Amino acid sequence: MNYENILSEISGGVAVITINRPDKLNALNKATIQELHNAFKEFDADKNVRVIIITGSGEKAFVAGADIAEFANFSVEEGGQLAAKGQEILFDLVQNLSTPVIAAINGFALGGGLELAMAAHFRIASDNAKMGLPEVSLGVIPGYGGTQRLPQLVGKGRAMEMIMTAGMINAEDAKSYGLVNHVVPQTELLEFCKGIAAKIIKNSPVAIGKAIKAINANYEDGVNGYKEEIKAFGESFGTEDFKEGTTAFLEKRKAEFPGK
Ligand code: COA
């Protein structure tokens, strides 16, 4: 597919999606959100793609937020629709994708940028990264899931402080908060993420998809995560990946998962 606001490449089972509006610090406008939706859908459906890495172009920003110029004159209805549509077509989509998504935070991840990184399954930051949800400084609140996912990741008190102060934290603080898993020099960020992807790719994609679903179940209203886990655990026994994984172990060889 041809995209105007994002770049994408697939190599060795890893798709890298790069948001490419560096002159606007990769701010998420409507067109970019739609293209990201299409790219995530496309790669999730592609059996050759086993891990997706999302990052920003340039050395300055992952994503500096939703495009402020685009929504500055919105009405109450338009504001509500912006959040609802964005959550549905991108942020919830990413969180619930069965293909693992790693956010490679290569600079500013602010507002919608941090919200996108938080919708990913986990995050790695470059040492120059800065993260925050500055929406209240604009008279609005986070609308792409930030008020829900930030407390889940860093705890309620820290989330309250970050959101109320509209401040930014650096990469090391983000790591100590549990917001990012690792901090690496910017020049090594993508290779580091690809190294983690290589470890993921050795495992059963079917089991990984089920594990993502079971973990996410803990955060869904009215869903019992333990019951989801039991269901997905049982279903695993009917997969070809399970037969291969257990047979390979007993035959003392590496598993070649068919992904079924
Ligand atoms: N929406 C739209 N445009 C944005 C943007 C956003 N969220 N963030 C940055 N840009 C644009 C700037 O308007 C500027 O465009 P211009 O050159 O046409 O004027 C360009 O990106 C570069 O940004 P600039 O502010 O000049 O860079 P800086 O290094 O001085 O500051 C930031 C970097 C990230 C601190 C600053 O851009 C910023 O505060 N951005 C907004 C962050 C925010 O509030 N995000 C939440 C939105 S809900």
Coordinates of C-alpha atoms and ligand atoms in Angstrom, one line a residue:
M1 CA 0.0 0.0 0.0
N2 CA 1.2 3.6 -0.7
Y3 CA 1.3 6.0 2.3
E4 CA 2.0 9.7 2.5
N5 CA 2.6 10.1 6.2
I6 CA 4.2 6.9 7.1
L7 CA 7.1 4.7 5.9
S8 CA 7.1 0.9 6.3
E9 CA 9.5 -1.9 5.6
I10 CA 9.5 -5.6 6.4
S11 CA 12.7 -7.6 7.0
G12 CA 13.3 -10.9 8.8
G13 CA 9.7 -11.1 10.0
V14 CA 9.8 -7.6 11.5
A15 CA 7.7 -4.7 10.1
V16 CA 8.9 -1.2 11.0
I17 CA 6.3 1.5 10.7
T18 CA 7.9 5.0 10.8
I19 CA 5.6 8.0 11.3
N20 CA 7.1 10.5 8.8
R21 CA 6.1 14.1 9.4
P22 CA 9.4 15.3 10.9
D23 CA 8.7 19.0 10.2
K24 CA 5.6 18.7 12.5
L25 CA 7.5 16.4 14.9
N26 CA 5.4 13.5 13.6
A27 CA 2.1 15.0 15.0
L28 CA -0.9 12.7 14.4
N29 CA -3.3 14.3 12.0
K30 CA -6.4 12.5 10.8
A31 CA -4.7 11.2 7.6
T32 CA -1.8 9.8 9.6
I33 CA -4.2 8.0 12.0
Q34 CA -6.0 6.5 9.1
E35 CA -2.8 5.4 7.4
L36 CA -1.5 3.9 10.7
H37 CA -4.8 2.0 11.0
N38 CA -4.4 0.6 7.4
A39 CA -0.7 -0.4 8.0
F40 CA -1.4 -2.1 11.3
K41 CA -4.3 -4.1 9.8
E42 CA -2.2 -5.0 6.7
F43 CA 0.8 -6.2 8.8
D44 CA -1.4 -8.1 11.3
A45 CA -3.0 -10.0 8.4
D46 CA 0.4 -10.8 6.9
K47 CA 1.7 -14.2 8.2
N48 CA 5.3 -13.1 7.4
V49 CA 5.1 -10.3 9.9
R50 CA 5.7 -11.6 13.4
V51 CA 6.5 -8.4 15.2
I52 CA 5.7 -4.7 14.4
I53 CA 7.9 -1.9 15.6
I54 CA 6.4 1.6 15.6
T55 CA 8.7 4.7 15.6
G56 CA 9.0 8.3 14.5
S57 CA 11.2 9.7 11.8
G58 CA 14.1 12.1 12.6
E59 CA 16.1 12.4 15.7
K60 CA 13.8 14.7 17.7
A61 CA 10.4 13.1 18.1
F62 CA 8.5 9.8 18.2
V63 CA 5.2 11.8 18.0
A64 CA 4.7 15.2 19.6
G65 CA 1.0 14.7 20.0
A66 CA -2.3 14.9 18.1
D67 CA -2.1 17.7 15.5
I68 CA -3.2 20.8 17.4
A69 CA -3.7 22.8 14.3
E70 CA -6.3 20.3 13.1
F71 CA -8.5 20.3 16.1
A72 CA -8.1 23.9 17.4
N73 CA -11.5 25.0 16.1
F74 CA -13.5 21.8 16.8
S75 CA -17.0 21.9 18.5
V76 CA -18.0 19.7 21.5
E77 CA -19.4 17.1 19.1
E78 CA -16.3 17.1 16.8
G79 CA -14.0 16.8 19.9
G80 CA -15.9 13.8 21.1
Q81 CA -15.9 12.2 17.7
L82 CA -12.2 12.8 17.3
A83 CA -11.4 10.8 20.5
A84 CA -14.0 8.1 19.8
K85 CA -12.9 7.4 16.2
G86 CA -9.2 7.6 17.1
Q87 CA -9.5 5.2 20.0
E88 CA -11.5 2.8 17.8
I89 CA -9.4 2.7 14.7
L90 CA -5.9 3.1 16.1
F91 CA -5.3 3.0 19.8
D92 CA -7.7 0.1 20.7
L93 CA -6.7 -1.7 17.5
V94 CA -3.0 -1.6 18.4
Q95 CA -3.6 -2.8 22.0
N96 CA -5.7 -5.7 20.8
L97 CA -3.6 -6.7 17.8
S98 CA -2.5 -10.4 18.0
T99 CA 0.9 -9.5 16.5
P100 CA 3.2 -8.0 19.1
V101 CA 3.8 -4.2 18.8
I102 CA 6.9 -2.6 20.3
A103 CA 7.0 1.2 20.5
A104 CA 10.6 2.5 19.8
I105 CA 10.4 6.0 21.4
N106 CA 13.1 7.9 19.7
G107 CA 12.5 11.4 21.1
F108 CA 9.4 13.4 22.3
A109 CA 6.4 11.2 23.0
L110 CA 3.8 13.7 24.1
G111 CA 0.0 13.6 24.2
G112 CA -1.3 11.3 21.5
G113 CA 2.3 10.2 20.9
L114 CA 2.7 8.8 24.4
E115 CA -0.9 7.4 24.1
L116 CA 0.1 5.6 21.0
A117 CA 3.3 4.2 22.7
M118 CA 1.1 3.1 25.6
A119 CA -1.3 1.3 23.4
A120 CA 1.7 -0.7 22.0
H121 CA 2.4 -3.9 23.9
F122 CA 5.6 -2.5 25.4
R123 CA 8.0 0.4 25.0
I124 CA 11.8 0.9 24.5
A125 CA 13.1 4.5 24.7
S126 CA 16.2 6.2 23.4
D127 CA 18.2 8.1 26.1
N128 CA 17.0 11.5 24.7
A129 CA 13.3 10.6 24.9
K130 CA 10.9 12.9 26.8
M131 CA 7.4 11.7 27.7
G132 CA 4.3 13.5 28.9
L133 CA 0.6 14.1 28.6
P134 CA 0.5 17.9 28.3
E135 CA -3.1 18.2 27.2
V136 CA -4.3 20.2 30.3
S137 CA -1.9 22.9 29.3
L138 CA -4.1 23.3 26.1
G139 CA -7.4 23.2 28.1
V140 CA -8.2 19.7 27.1
I141 CA -7.6 16.2 28.6
P142 CA -5.9 13.1 27.0
G143 CA -8.5 11.6 24.7
Y144 CA -6.7 8.6 23.1
G145 CA -6.8 6.4 26.2
G146 CA -4.2 8.3 28.2
T147 CA -6.2 8.7 31.4
Q148 CA -6.7 4.9 31.5
R149 CA -3.4 3.5 30.2
L150 CA -1.0 5.8 32.1
P151 CA -2.3 4.8 35.6
Q152 CA -2.2 1.2 34.5
L153 CA 1.4 1.5 33.6
V154 CA 2.8 3.9 36.2
G155 CA 0.2 3.9 39.0
K156 CA -2.5 6.4 39.8
G157 CA -0.5 8.9 41.8
R158 CA 2.2 9.3 39.2
A159 CA -0.3 9.5 36.4
M160 CA -2.3 12.2 38.3
E161 CA 0.9 14.2 38.8
M162 CA 2.1 13.8 35.2
I163 CA -1.4 14.8 33.8
M164 CA -2.0 17.7 36.2
T165 CA 1.4 19.2 35.8
A166 CA 1.5 18.6 32.0
G167 CA 5.2 18.0 32.6
M168 CA 7.6 15.8 30.8
I169 CA 9.7 13.0 32.3
N170 CA 13.0 11.8 30.9
A171 CA 13.8 8.3 29.7
E172 CA 15.4 7.1 32.9
D173 CA 12.5 8.3 35.0
A174 CA 10.1 6.6 32.6
K175 CA 12.1 3.4 33.1
S176 CA 11.9 3.7 36.9
Y177 CA 8.2 4.3 36.6
G178 CA 7.7 1.2 34.5
L179 CA 6.6 3.2 31.5
V180 CA 9.4 1.9 29.3
N181 CA 11.2 -1.4 29.7
H182 CA 14.7 -0.3 28.5
V183 CA 16.7 2.9 27.7
V184 CA 19.3 2.7 25.0
P185 CA 21.4 5.2 23.0
Q186 CA 19.4 6.6 20.1
T187 CA 21.6 5.2 17.4
E188 CA 21.1 1.7 18.9
L189 CA 17.3 1.9 19.4
L190 CA 16.0 0.1 16.4
E191 CA 18.6 -2.6 16.5
F192 CA 17.8 -3.2 20.2
C193 CA 14.1 -3.5 19.4
K194 CA 14.9 -5.9 16.5
G195 CA 16.9 -8.0 18.9
I196 CA 13.9 -8.3 21.2
A197 CA 11.8 -9.0 18.2
A198 CA 14.1 -11.9 17.2
K199 CA 13.6 -13.5 20.6
I200 CA 9.8 -13.2 20.2
I201 CA 9.9 -14.7 16.7
K202 CA 11.3 -18.0 18.0
N203 CA 8.1 -18.6 19.9
S204 CA 4.6 -19.7 18.9
P205 CA 2.8 -16.8 17.2
V206 CA -0.6 -18.4 18.1
A207 CA 0.3 -18.7 21.8
I208 CA 1.6 -15.1 21.8
G209 CA -1.6 -13.9 20.3
K210 CA -3.6 -15.8 23.0
A211 CA -1.3 -14.4 25.8
I212 CA -1.8 -10.8 24.6
K213 CA -5.6 -11.4 24.7
A214 CA -5.4 -12.9 28.2
I215 CA -3.2 -10.1 29.6
N216 CA -5.5 -7.4 28.0
A217 CA -8.5 -9.1 29.6
N218 CA -7.4 -7.9 33.0
Y219 CA -8.1 -4.3 31.8
E220 CA -11.5 -4.9 30.2
D221 CA -14.7 -4.0 32.1
G222 CA -16.8 -7.0 33.1
V223 CA -14.3 -9.5 31.8
N224 CA -12.7 -12.1 34.2
G225 CA -9.0 -12.3 33.2
Y226 CA -8.5 -15.6 35.0
K227 CA -11.4 -17.2 33.0
E228 CA -10.0 -15.8 29.8
E229 CA -6.7 -17.3 30.6
I230 CA -8.3 -20.7 31.3
K231 CA -10.2 -20.6 28.0
A232 CA -7.1 -19.6 26.0
F233 CA -4.9 -22.1 27.8
G234 CA -7.3 -24.9 26.9
E235 CA -7.6 -23.8 23.3
S236 CA -3.8 -23.9 23.0
F237 CA -4.0 -27.7 23.3
G238 CA -5.8 -27.8 19.9
T239 CA -3.2 -25.9 18.0
E240 CA -0.5 -27.3 15.7
D241 CA 2.0 -24.9 17.4
F242 CA 1.3 -26.8 20.7
K243 CA 1.9 -30.2 19.1
E244 CA 5.1 -28.9 17.5
G245 CA 6.4 -27.1 20.6
T246 CA 5.9 -30.1 22.9
T247 CA 7.1 -32.7 20.3
A248 CA 10.2 -30.6 19.6
F249 CA 11.0 -30.4 23.4
L250 CA 10.7 -34.1 23.8
E251 CA 12.8 -34.8 20.7
K252 CA 15.4 -32.3 22.0
R253 CA 15.3 -30.1 18.9
K254 CA 14.3 -26.5 18.2
A255 CA 10.6 -26.0 17.4
E256 CA 9.5 -24.9 13.9
F257 CA 6.2 -23.4 14.7
P258 CA 3.7 -23.5 11.8
G259 CA 1.7 -20.6 13.3
K260 CA -1.6 -22.5 13.3
Ligands
COA1 N1 0.6 19.5 16.6 C1 0.8 20.2 15.5 N2 2.0 20.7 15.2 C2 3.0 20.4 16.1 C3 2.8 19.7 17.3 C4 1.5 19.2 17.5 N3 1.2 18.5 18.6 N4 4.0 19.6 17.9 C5 4.9 20.2 17.2 N5 4.3 20.8 16.1 C6 5.0 21.6 15.0 C7 5.2 23.0 15.5 O1 4.0 23.8 15.3 C8 6.3 23.4 14.5 O2 5.7 23.6 13.2 P1 6.2 25.0 12.4 O3 7.6 24.8 12.2 O4 5.3 24.9 11.2 O5 5.9 26.1 13.3 C9 7.1 22.1 14.4 O6 6.2 21.1 14.8 C10 8.3 22.1 15.3 O7 7.9 22.3 16.6 P2 8.6 23.4 17.6 O8 7.5 23.7 18.6 O9 9.1 24.5 16.8 O10 9.8 22.6 18.2 P3 10.5 22.9 19.6 O11 11.7 22.0 19.6 O12 10.6 24.3 19.9 O13 9.5 22.3 20.7 C11 7.9 20.6 21.6 C12 9.2 20.9 20.7 C13 7.6 19.2 21.5 C14 8.2 21.0 23.1 C15 6.8 21.5 21.1 O14 6.7 21.3 19.7 C16 5.4 21.2 21.7 O15 5.2 21.6 22.8 N6 4.5 20.6 20.9 C17 3.2 20.3 21.4 C18 3.1 19.2 22.4 C19 1.7 19.0 22.9 O16 1.1 19.8 23.5 N7 1.2 17.8 22.5 C20 -0.1 17.4 22.9 C21 -1.1 17.7 21.9 S1 -2.7 17.2 22.4

